[in-house]
């Protein structure tokens, strides 16, 4: 018995190590300190910029390339600990992949170089935060404006709408995709908690894929580290430096690390920031830091205006302490000194915009100093994992959702939140974010056979640039594509081939399919196991499903047929990226005997079904080949409907594949068996 338990513990340990072990490949941060995917260098054609290699790394050549432009060789005009690089005069303004050859190896860095035609007079920022990407499972259920973590509750609220179990990776990719399509936006800024677990190397690689898609679509990304990115093992290797600044014409963006659960910058960081601002006296300062500075205001905890006071006045400062967040103010005198110094800097250097996240909720504080200068502290809800509160909320709490927003700041320091006041009636409200990705969701698949993306768009018709990774030789199949598109270009960059489109996504459910031919193969699915292994009458349980398809799964759900009624439940991938295992949560079945039926439909309408009868009869596994059109998708049926049992016509061979992620099905099985074995031992 002890040997069995020991073996299972070893299996668990090995599965976790396998996910997060360091790769031998060169990561961006192994070669450069700056620029990085989350910290681009910004310039006009012909300007000289600085690039900082890692200590001991010799850079032998640099070039930039995008889907439509380049490649352009970059001239190294001065080589020291910092390289001075001349941007060619003939560079077409775009967002570029930086290709480097070095003594450490070759590496391609998405979004590292952002070339502008002219510097903006108004900087338009898409603010995302708390993406919490995981290679495992982190998700919530959405239906229109509603968000819940409980299947039964979202079913009660949804009332016939589309229930979507939204994985943190899908949510993040959806938001980045949406803002890359929006031509009002210049740059996407992410205020931290890029991944859910700092040691999840695969999670950071998933974020790198998202940044690559955005880069290919022409949208740069700027990121500051959050507490879930701490300790920074992978963050500086794959995302960017922890403290840095970027000058964009009239604007200077300063990123401050708030040090994990310490939740605030250090005094020496403020001293560094002060020097940067002293060296750039003509710039409009923007600070990005993960933990929010304020919590409440005279108008209440929702936010508001704090005005007519100064951090330089002792009496005013004592009055303001009550409004400060615990992260900056709440622990000891050293923290209070740092908090006061920062607010003094806000006044002294006229820092106009401070952007944060962390609390998974929207807040806005407008601090008006005694000189009448406004300083906007904007805190955004989570974009990838709103797991603090639900919508509608629990009694006495405030609601949240998957959100993001546009922040505009002009060269005089005036700030706007376009659409927010019009949508919600106030800037000081539970919601000051748009429902993106809550109501705009993209689900991507890429295989050796092709690439496909499913759009769930509840906002209305949306148009813009869209980039997708494809296998070589794949082409758009118009017979199963129902978005309007124009192919702008295709290019292989590094080891990936990207296509760039101008697309129009209609309201509702649609898809874009790029393949090497017609897909006539049915998906292969199997019910792997349940947790608990023997579901009890009326009690919640989970169904785990193994899935394999040569292109990708458009729809997957579980039907429970009990007492003459069929109820459908959507399934969610159990890992980020391309999933080979799915899971459906069943809130309970009030019957002793019933049928569990899993249905999977691919992007060509090929359909597979597997079912298990719970009770006296055992398992049957079937496949039902069916052709449907894209408009007939049934992504997440939600309300109970009466129907006859699905007719099965041919058998299929279940395929079980190894799961990616922090905790794959094999690991979960091991975990599930441990308490059972322990119980037997006690007997």
XYZ file of C-alpha atoms in Angstrom:
683
model
C 0.000 0.000 0.000
C 2.756 2.437 0.941
C 4.506 1.668 -2.353
C 1.368 2.532 -4.311
C 0.934 5.848 -2.498
C 4.624 6.639 -2.970
C 4.371 5.844 -6.689
C 1.386 8.148 -7.088
C 3.180 10.953 -5.252
C 6.171 10.526 -7.562
C 3.802 10.636 -10.553
C 2.299 13.865 -9.230
C 5.713 15.425 -8.633
C 7.034 14.460 -12.060
C 3.949 15.836 -13.788
C 4.410 19.204 -12.095
C 8.134 19.331 -12.821
C 7.536 18.456 -16.463
C 5.282 21.459 -16.956
C 7.513 24.115 -15.491
C 11.024 22.940 -16.201
C 13.288 25.467 -17.874
C 13.670 25.131 -21.616
C 17.057 24.997 -23.352
C 15.878 27.523 -25.940
C 16.939 31.160 -25.689
C 14.205 33.349 -24.258
C 14.059 37.095 -25.056
C 15.331 38.023 -21.601
C 18.323 35.689 -21.918
C 19.649 37.997 -24.634
C 18.258 41.467 -23.846
C 17.338 43.487 -20.791
C 15.499 45.985 -22.994
C 13.475 46.104 -25.208
C 11.213 43.155 -24.477
C 7.728 41.945 -25.520
C 6.124 43.948 -22.694
C 8.483 46.935 -22.950
C 9.034 48.107 -26.533
C 11.464 50.696 -27.782
C 9.566 53.524 -29.515
C 10.984 55.709 -32.291
C 10.434 57.508 -35.555
C 12.247 56.492 -38.779
C 15.840 57.701 -38.704
C 16.092 58.093 -34.920
C 18.751 56.529 -32.697
C 17.562 54.252 -29.882
C 19.224 52.312 -27.087
C 19.182 48.546 -26.666
C 20.561 46.935 -23.506
C 21.956 43.388 -23.873
C 22.306 41.062 -20.921
C 25.719 41.131 -19.286
C 28.236 39.118 -21.292
C 26.005 38.734 -24.362
C 27.529 39.817 -27.668
C 24.970 41.010 -30.239
C 26.146 40.241 -33.784
C 23.135 41.409 -35.822
C 19.688 42.983 -35.398
C 16.758 43.250 -37.782
C 13.067 44.073 -37.567
C 10.197 42.592 -39.533
C 6.395 42.637 -39.550
C 3.850 40.712 -41.603
C 3.673 43.536 -44.163
C 7.024 45.315 -43.848
C 10.726 44.594 -43.737
C 12.956 42.967 -42.898
C 15.167 45.963 -42.120
C 18.703 45.581 -40.824
C 19.469 47.825 -37.845
C 22.822 49.587 -37.783
C 24.809 49.359 -34.553
C 26.514 52.760 -34.366
C 27.938 52.381 -30.842
C 28.678 49.146 -29.018
C 29.202 49.127 -25.256
C 27.162 47.895 -22.308
C 24.340 49.734 -24.084
C 24.020 49.588 -27.856
C 23.064 52.653 -29.857
C 20.996 51.590 -32.853
C 20.057 53.654 -35.905
C 16.502 53.083 -37.178
C 16.627 53.184 -41.003
C 15.095 56.239 -42.647
C 12.964 54.082 -44.945
C 11.246 52.019 -42.238
C 7.476 51.888 -42.672
C 5.711 52.755 -39.371
C 4.507 49.502 -37.788
C 4.932 47.245 -34.763
C 7.862 44.908 -35.353
C 9.336 41.607 -34.287
C 12.996 42.114 -33.341
C 15.275 39.371 -34.696
C 18.603 38.983 -32.924
C 21.704 36.914 -33.520
C 23.946 36.773 -30.485
C 26.529 34.770 -28.602
C 23.604 33.400 -26.573
C 21.744 32.196 -29.669
C 19.087 33.493 -32.023
C 15.823 34.888 -30.705
C 12.762 36.622 -32.150
C 11.064 39.114 -29.809
C 7.478 40.113 -30.664
C 6.473 43.748 -30.222
C 9.955 44.888 -29.213
C 10.151 47.781 -31.694
C 7.324 50.258 -32.306
C 7.940 52.709 -35.153
C 5.581 55.673 -35.469
C 5.021 58.055 -38.381
C 4.752 60.889 -35.845
C 4.384 61.020 -32.097
C 0.774 61.160 -30.885
C -0.837 64.338 -29.588
C -3.394 62.106 -27.860
C -2.235 58.752 -26.493
C -5.048 56.186 -26.565
C -4.489 53.279 -24.202
C -6.384 49.987 -23.999
C -6.142 49.187 -20.278
C -6.196 45.479 -19.412
C -5.194 43.970 -16.091
C -4.990 40.769 -14.067
C -5.011 38.401 -16.996
C -4.013 35.476 -14.726
C -3.150 33.201 -17.625
C -2.587 29.619 -16.613
C -1.485 26.488 -18.405
C -3.989 24.752 -16.150
C -7.634 25.657 -15.543
C -8.891 29.051 -14.408
C -12.256 30.158 -15.681
C -15.646 31.635 -14.943
C -19.024 31.337 -16.647
C -20.334 34.317 -18.588
C -23.725 34.944 -20.157
C -24.236 38.433 -21.559
C -23.532 40.823 -18.686
C -23.573 38.092 -16.056
C -20.535 36.401 -14.532
C -20.681 33.528 -12.057
C -18.369 30.797 -10.845
C -21.263 28.390 -10.273
C -22.944 26.567 -13.168
C -26.320 26.341 -11.445
C -26.392 30.093 -10.755
C -25.399 31.081 -14.280
C -28.087 28.772 -15.667
C -30.706 30.462 -13.510
C -29.587 33.910 -14.681
C -28.958 33.197 -18.328
C -32.579 32.534 -19.369
C -31.893 31.135 -22.821
C -28.721 33.071 -23.612
C -25.310 31.683 -24.474
C -23.328 30.392 -21.499
C -19.595 30.459 -22.177
C -17.049 28.985 -19.753
C -14.264 31.528 -20.258
C -10.702 30.300 -19.633
C -8.161 32.936 -18.560
C -6.080 32.337 -21.704
C -9.117 32.686 -23.988
C -10.272 35.799 -22.112
C -6.865 37.459 -22.428
C -6.445 36.570 -26.088
C -9.971 37.850 -26.766
C -9.268 41.239 -25.168
C -5.946 41.652 -26.982
C -7.632 40.642 -30.239
C -10.465 43.139 -29.744
C -8.195 46.082 -28.969
C -5.876 45.213 -31.866
C -8.945 45.493 -34.121
C -9.936 48.896 -32.669
C -8.211 51.656 -34.658
C -8.856 54.176 -31.851
C -6.174 52.460 -29.762
C -2.404 53.127 -29.913
C -1.117 50.686 -27.300
C -2.361 48.026 -24.883
C -1.128 48.443 -21.288
C -1.417 45.514 -18.877
C -1.135 46.442 -15.184
C 0.083 43.102 -13.929
C -0.640 39.565 -12.814
C 0.177 38.343 -16.287
C -0.035 34.726 -15.141
C -1.732 33.073 -12.211
C 1.407 31.367 -10.909
C 4.870 32.903 -11.288
C 6.521 29.544 -11.933
C 4.170 28.633 -14.784
C 6.603 28.914 -17.681
C 4.047 27.572 -20.141
C 1.612 30.257 -18.989
C 4.144 32.970 -19.864
C 4.696 31.326 -23.256
C 0.951 31.504 -23.831
C 1.129 35.231 -23.074
C 4.005 35.500 -25.522
C 1.765 33.916 -28.176
C -0.935 36.508 -27.428
C 1.590 39.351 -27.721
C 2.767 37.814 -31.019
C -0.797 37.864 -32.400
C -1.176 41.499 -31.317
C 2.221 42.400 -32.804
C 1.303 40.812 -36.121
C -1.921 42.863 -36.059
C 0.044 46.068 -35.403
C -0.666 46.641 -31.699
C 2.199 47.090 -29.164
C 2.012 45.973 -25.539
C 3.386 47.555 -22.341
C 3.284 45.522 -19.099
C 4.143 46.005 -15.427
C 4.763 43.086 -13.065
C 2.046 42.010 -10.597
C 2.187 40.039 -7.363
C 1.294 36.789 -9.167
C 4.397 37.361 -11.317
C 6.516 37.253 -8.177
C 9.106 35.830 -7.650
C 10.170 36.955 -11.129
C 11.673 33.719 -12.423
C 10.090 33.726 -15.879
C 8.792 37.303 -16.013
C 12.108 39.037 -16.920
C 12.960 36.241 -19.362
C 9.699 36.351 -21.311
C 7.880 39.640 -20.598
C 10.113 42.538 -19.585
C 12.107 44.424 -16.944
C 10.483 45.105 -13.592
C 11.255 48.855 -13.449
C 11.716 50.893 -16.603
C 10.473 53.879 -18.548
C 9.421 54.481 -22.145
C 9.258 57.859 -23.873
C 6.546 58.224 -26.525
C 6.959 61.746 -27.842
C 5.366 64.064 -25.301
C 4.538 61.198 -22.914
C 6.721 59.209 -20.535
C 5.459 55.915 -19.087
C 7.174 54.746 -15.887
C 6.671 51.154 -14.682
C 7.149 50.477 -10.959
C 7.401 47.003 -9.460
C 5.269 46.724 -6.297
C 7.141 43.620 -5.108
C 4.666 40.772 -4.826
C 2.814 40.617 -1.544
C 4.767 43.571 -0.176
C 2.374 45.479 -2.439
C 4.201 48.785 -2.859
C 7.357 50.188 -4.463
C 10.455 50.889 -2.375
C 11.863 54.308 -1.557
C 14.863 53.792 -3.848
C 12.478 53.194 -6.754
C 10.816 56.534 -6.055
C 14.241 58.160 -6.006
C 14.979 56.564 -9.389
C 11.615 57.761 -10.716
C 12.345 61.290 -9.500
C 15.648 61.305 -11.389
C 13.916 60.079 -14.555
C 11.341 62.855 -14.247
C 14.030 65.442 -13.544
C 15.745 64.321 -16.755
C 12.489 64.626 -18.741
C 10.908 67.847 -17.453
C 8.872 68.508 -20.602
C 7.038 65.163 -20.622
C 3.523 64.193 -19.460
C 4.159 61.465 -16.845
C 2.127 58.241 -16.655
C 2.892 55.702 -13.904
C 1.842 52.052 -14.116
C 2.000 49.994 -10.911
C 0.041 46.858 -10.044
C -1.307 47.700 -6.581
C -3.754 50.635 -6.384
C -2.856 53.654 -4.272
C -6.340 54.680 -3.080
C -9.181 52.580 -1.737
C -11.949 55.060 -0.883
C -12.760 58.775 -1.110
C -15.016 61.290 0.663
C -17.800 60.039 -1.626
C -17.355 56.428 -0.451
C -15.447 53.258 -1.262
C -16.478 53.242 -4.934
C -14.047 56.093 -5.644
C -14.486 59.817 -6.177
C -12.644 63.116 -5.887
C -10.068 63.948 -3.243
C -9.420 67.658 -3.636
C -8.105 70.821 -2.077
C -5.369 69.034 -0.110
C -1.635 68.480 -0.373
C 0.697 65.650 0.648
C 3.205 68.337 1.670
C 0.844 69.569 4.419
C 0.960 67.477 7.617
C -2.667 68.086 8.550
C -3.911 67.336 5.037
C -1.846 64.167 4.950
C -3.320 62.873 8.175
C -6.787 63.490 6.716
C -5.944 61.596 3.521
C -4.563 58.468 5.192
C -8.093 57.127 5.732
C -8.620 56.926 1.952
C -5.398 55.068 1.161
C -5.240 51.401 0.201
C -3.895 48.877 2.648
C -1.227 47.943 0.102
C 0.452 51.347 0.275
C -0.670 52.701 3.668
C -1.618 49.897 5.980
C 1.333 48.162 7.534
C 3.857 50.481 9.220
C 5.458 53.905 9.249
C 7.907 52.973 6.505
C 4.971 52.261 4.217
C 3.327 55.536 5.120
C 6.564 57.360 4.336
C 6.708 55.710 0.907
C 3.028 56.453 0.267
C 3.477 60.114 1.209
C 6.641 60.494 -0.875
C 4.848 59.053 -3.901
C 1.908 61.450 -3.575
C 4.320 64.329 -3.134
C 5.961 63.219 -6.383
C 2.536 63.107 -8.047
C 2.083 66.763 -7.099
C 5.669 67.936 -7.658
C 6.104 66.388 -11.105
C 2.447 66.712 -12.067
C 2.008 62.992 -12.746
C -1.275 62.981 -14.602
C -2.224 59.305 -14.798
C -1.584 56.380 -12.472
C -2.859 53.005 -13.727
C -3.321 49.918 -11.532
C -5.173 46.628 -11.148
C -4.950 43.887 -8.505
C -8.360 44.236 -6.803
C -10.299 42.763 -9.767
C -12.667 45.707 -9.583
C -13.032 49.100 -11.213
C -12.217 52.232 -9.234
C -11.475 55.827 -10.192
C -9.992 58.465 -7.913
C -9.336 61.986 -9.121
C -6.849 63.698 -6.828
C -6.948 67.488 -7.182
C -4.035 69.203 -5.487
C -4.065 72.738 -4.081
C -2.796 74.099 -7.381
C -5.909 72.734 -9.088
C -4.045 70.034 -11.028
C -5.978 66.812 -11.578
C -4.253 63.450 -11.168
C -6.274 60.413 -12.272
C -5.791 57.110 -10.451
C -7.489 54.493 -12.654
C -7.878 50.939 -11.343
C -9.284 48.311 -13.690
C -11.183 45.109 -13.124
C -9.652 41.786 -14.137
C -9.496 40.988 -17.823
C -8.685 37.296 -17.490
C -9.927 36.124 -14.093
C -12.592 38.119 -12.215
C -12.670 35.759 -9.262
C -13.235 38.295 -6.468
C -16.924 39.006 -6.932
C -19.677 37.902 -9.277
C -22.297 39.697 -11.332
C -24.940 39.929 -9.973
C -22.996 40.093 -6.709
C -23.495 38.396 -3.398
C -25.586 40.430 -0.921
C -23.692 43.456 0.333
C -20.968 43.187 -2.311
C -20.380 44.931 -5.621
C -20.442 43.211 -9.016
C -17.622 42.682 -11.481
C -16.994 41.139 -14.893
C -14.258 40.446 -17.427
C -13.412 43.989 -18.508
C -11.022 46.475 -20.102
C -11.249 50.088 -21.185
C -9.838 52.924 -23.270
C -8.014 55.741 -21.484
C -7.193 58.864 -23.489
C -4.584 61.393 -22.390
C -3.628 64.408 -24.508
C -0.383 66.394 -24.670
C -1.767 68.850 -22.080
C -2.449 66.056 -19.596
C -6.239 66.024 -19.989
C -7.742 62.569 -19.473
C -10.935 60.962 -20.749
C -12.562 57.561 -20.401
C -14.492 57.416 -23.690
C -17.902 55.725 -23.534
C -17.777 55.071 -19.787
C -19.946 57.921 -18.511
C -22.365 57.445 -21.404
C -22.674 53.708 -20.693
C -22.859 53.787 -16.899
C -24.071 57.278 -16.054
C -21.046 58.129 -13.936
C -17.265 57.803 -13.816
C -17.590 56.641 -10.209
C -19.471 53.400 -10.558
C -19.188 49.640 -10.018
C -18.394 49.377 -13.710
C -16.054 51.755 -15.484
C -14.835 49.120 -17.921
C -16.282 47.862 -21.168
C -17.462 44.223 -21.297
C -14.407 43.079 -23.258
C -13.899 40.128 -23.302
C -17.145 39.480 -21.429
C -19.103 39.984 -24.662
C -16.391 39.492 -27.292
C -14.716 36.089 -27.222
C -12.269 34.468 -29.629
C -11.413 30.768 -29.414
C -8.390 29.814 -31.550
C -7.114 26.452 -32.759
C -3.934 25.779 -34.739
C -2.846 22.320 -35.908
C -0.703 20.898 -38.695
C -3.874 20.705 -40.823
C -5.056 24.277 -40.358
C -6.131 27.128 -38.100
C -9.586 28.207 -37.068
C -11.092 30.833 -34.797
C -14.599 31.021 -33.391
C -16.009 34.463 -32.553
C -18.732 34.981 -29.973
C -19.632 38.641 -30.419
C -22.509 40.140 -28.443
C -21.410 43.771 -28.903
C -22.397 44.394 -32.501
C -20.490 44.334 -35.773
C -16.747 44.827 -35.183
C -14.099 45.476 -37.850
C -10.327 45.785 -37.867
C -7.024 43.983 -38.304
C -6.789 40.381 -37.189
C -3.681 38.168 -37.200
C -3.544 34.417 -36.885
C -0.803 31.802 -36.868
C -1.226 29.188 -39.623
C 0.527 26.043 -40.861
C 2.342 26.491 -44.164
C 0.114 25.892 -47.173
C -3.239 26.526 -45.477
C -5.814 28.781 -47.148
C -9.143 30.309 -46.145
C -12.024 27.919 -46.834
C -14.905 30.178 -47.834
C -17.416 27.331 -47.596
C -17.163 27.276 -43.791
C -16.054 30.880 -43.123
C -18.768 33.420 -42.374
C -16.824 36.548 -41.440
C -16.074 39.168 -44.065
C -12.335 39.273 -44.675
C -9.546 40.618 -46.844
C -6.134 38.971 -46.679
C -3.527 41.719 -46.304
C -0.379 39.628 -46.118
C 1.408 36.484 -44.990
C 4.925 36.003 -43.638
C 7.009 33.471 -41.765
C 8.649 35.155 -38.769
C 10.936 32.995 -36.676
C 9.415 29.523 -36.678
C 5.800 30.693 -37.153
C 3.795 31.798 -40.174
C 1.261 34.598 -39.677
C -1.558 35.838 -41.872
C -2.912 39.346 -41.427
C -6.519 40.129 -42.338
C -8.896 43.038 -42.369
C -12.045 41.387 -41.037
C -15.598 42.264 -40.070
C -17.039 40.095 -37.316
C -20.857 40.115 -37.295
C -22.897 40.111 -34.132
C -23.531 36.574 -32.959
C -21.421 33.470 -33.542
C -19.112 33.240 -36.545
C -15.873 31.611 -37.630
C -12.796 31.930 -39.810
C -11.311 28.670 -41.105
C -7.896 28.361 -42.775
C -7.069 24.775 -43.761
C -5.147 22.558 -46.168
C -8.337 20.982 -47.473
C -11.830 19.827 -46.571
C -12.055 18.266 -43.143
C -14.056 15.040 -43.322
C -12.796 13.495 -40.087
C -14.981 13.241 -37.004
C -13.586 14.406 -33.685
C -12.432 11.616 -31.392
C -13.740 11.915 -27.849
C -13.959 9.811 -24.742
C -15.298 10.254 -21.220
C -12.077 9.889 -19.240
C -13.446 9.919 -15.697
C -15.707 11.668 -13.197
C -14.978 13.503 -9.981
C -16.183 12.151 -7.664
C -15.724 8.816 -9.411
C -19.266 7.742 -8.479
C -21.608 10.756 -8.669
C -24.306 10.807 -5.990
C -27.912 11.678 -6.666
C -28.489 15.451 -6.556
C -24.821 16.217 -5.860
C -22.481 18.217 -8.164
C -19.890 16.329 -10.172
C -17.476 16.924 -13.050
C -17.127 15.095 -16.334
C -13.614 14.970 -17.839
C -13.391 14.441 -21.585
C -10.425 13.612 -23.802
C -10.624 15.219 -27.241
C -8.700 14.961 -30.485
C -9.398 16.607 -33.841
C -7.233 17.339 -36.863
C -8.344 21.014 -36.960
C -10.151 21.987 -33.759
C -13.361 21.762 -31.767
C -15.989 24.436 -32.422
C -18.568 23.212 -29.887
C -18.387 20.741 -27.040
C -20.994 20.102 -24.394
C -22.475 17.459 -22.123
C -26.131 16.407 -22.249
C -27.778 14.878 -19.207
C -30.882 12.902 -20.135
C -32.919 12.227 -17.013
C -36.641 11.821 -16.350
C -37.416 12.469 -20.022
C -35.621 15.829 -20.094
C -32.303 16.683 -21.770
C -30.202 19.436 -20.164
C -27.048 20.734 -21.814
C -23.888 21.951 -20.064
C -20.920 23.608 -21.814
C -17.455 22.083 -21.448
C -14.276 24.076 -20.807
C -10.696 23.265 -21.731
C -8.605 22.094 -18.791
C -5.452 23.805 -20.048
C -4.495 27.030 -21.767
C -3.869 27.073 -25.498
C -4.842 24.111 -27.634
C -6.705 21.781 -25.268
C -6.823 18.001 -25.434
C -8.919 17.631 -22.307
C -12.179 19.337 -21.431
C -14.312 19.408 -18.324
C -18.015 20.047 -17.710
C -19.491 20.866 -14.307
C -22.833 19.229 -13.599
C -24.742 20.791 -10.658
C -26.408 17.479 -9.843
C -28.941 15.040 -11.292
C -32.094 14.205 -9.360
C -32.435 10.667 -10.686
C -30.981 7.219 -9.978
C -30.612 6.329 -13.639
C -29.690 8.745 -16.426
C -27.579 9.108 -19.558
C -24.469 11.286 -19.779
C -23.815 12.209 -23.400
C -20.837 14.217 -24.652
C -21.127 15.939 -28.027
C -18.215 17.493 -29.946
C -18.538 19.353 -33.279
C -15.592 20.588 -35.325
C -15.359 23.625 -37.613
C -16.632 21.616 -40.592
C -19.664 20.370 -38.691
C -18.348 16.841 -38.183
C -19.920 15.539 -35.011
C -18.968 12.875 -32.494
C -20.968 11.590 -29.537
C -20.000 9.413 -26.603
C -22.365 8.429 -23.813
C -22.509 6.550 -20.552
C -25.606 5.297 -18.807
C -25.478 5.780 -15.060
C -27.280 3.169 -13.025
C -27.952 -0.390 -14.147
C -26.663 -0.191 -17.752
C -23.015 0.307 -18.558
C -21.138 2.368 -21.151
C -21.713 2.854 -24.867
C -19.420 4.932 -27.065
C -20.636 6.220 -30.408
C -19.907 8.718 -33.148
C -22.493 10.518 -35.231
C -21.071 12.111 -38.380
C -23.156 15.162 -39.166
C -22.594 18.174 -41.409
C -23.832 21.541 -40.162
C -23.215 25.097 -41.268
C -21.373 27.651 -39.100
C -24.625 29.439 -38.343
C -25.975 26.304 -36.692
C -23.439 26.326 -33.880
C -24.644 25.361 -30.420
C -21.683 26.486 -28.367
C -23.237 26.597 -24.944
C -26.873 25.567 -24.809
C -28.139 26.588 -21.421
C -31.737 25.905 -20.585
C -33.318 22.482 -20.111
C -35.128 21.267 -23.212
C -37.217 18.179 -23.828
C -35.982 15.922 -26.616
C -35.587 12.308 -27.573
C -32.261 10.525 -26.993
C -29.579 11.092 -29.620
C -29.542 8.342 -32.245
C -26.135 6.706 -32.634
C -25.048 5.253 -35.957
C -21.402 4.202 -35.860
C -18.709 3.388 -33.366
C -15.543 5.408 -32.826
C -12.267 4.660 -31.119
C -11.701 6.782 -28.016
C -8.381 8.586 -28.086
C -6.604 9.627 -24.910
C -3.787 12.164 -25.240
C -1.424 13.688 -22.705
C -2.676 16.948 -21.227
C -0.656 20.106 -20.893
C -1.000 22.420 -17.951
C -0.079 22.608 -14.332
C -2.230 19.663 -13.330
C -3.260 17.323 -16.146
C -5.852 14.542 -15.938
C -3.248 11.902 -15.042
C -2.230 14.025 -12.085
C -5.823 14.636 -11.086
C -6.483 10.892 -11.190
C -3.512 10.373 -8.889
C -4.785 13.027 -6.517
C -8.266 11.559 -6.579
C -6.972 8.066 -5.759
C -4.888 9.116 -2.770
C -7.779 9.695 -0.338
C -9.448 6.456 -1.497
C -6.309 4.457 -0.884
C -5.797 6.151 2.465
C -9.363 5.287 3.452
C -8.760 1.613 2.573
C -5.604 1.657 4.677
C -7.553 2.917 7.699
C -9.986 0.035 7.349
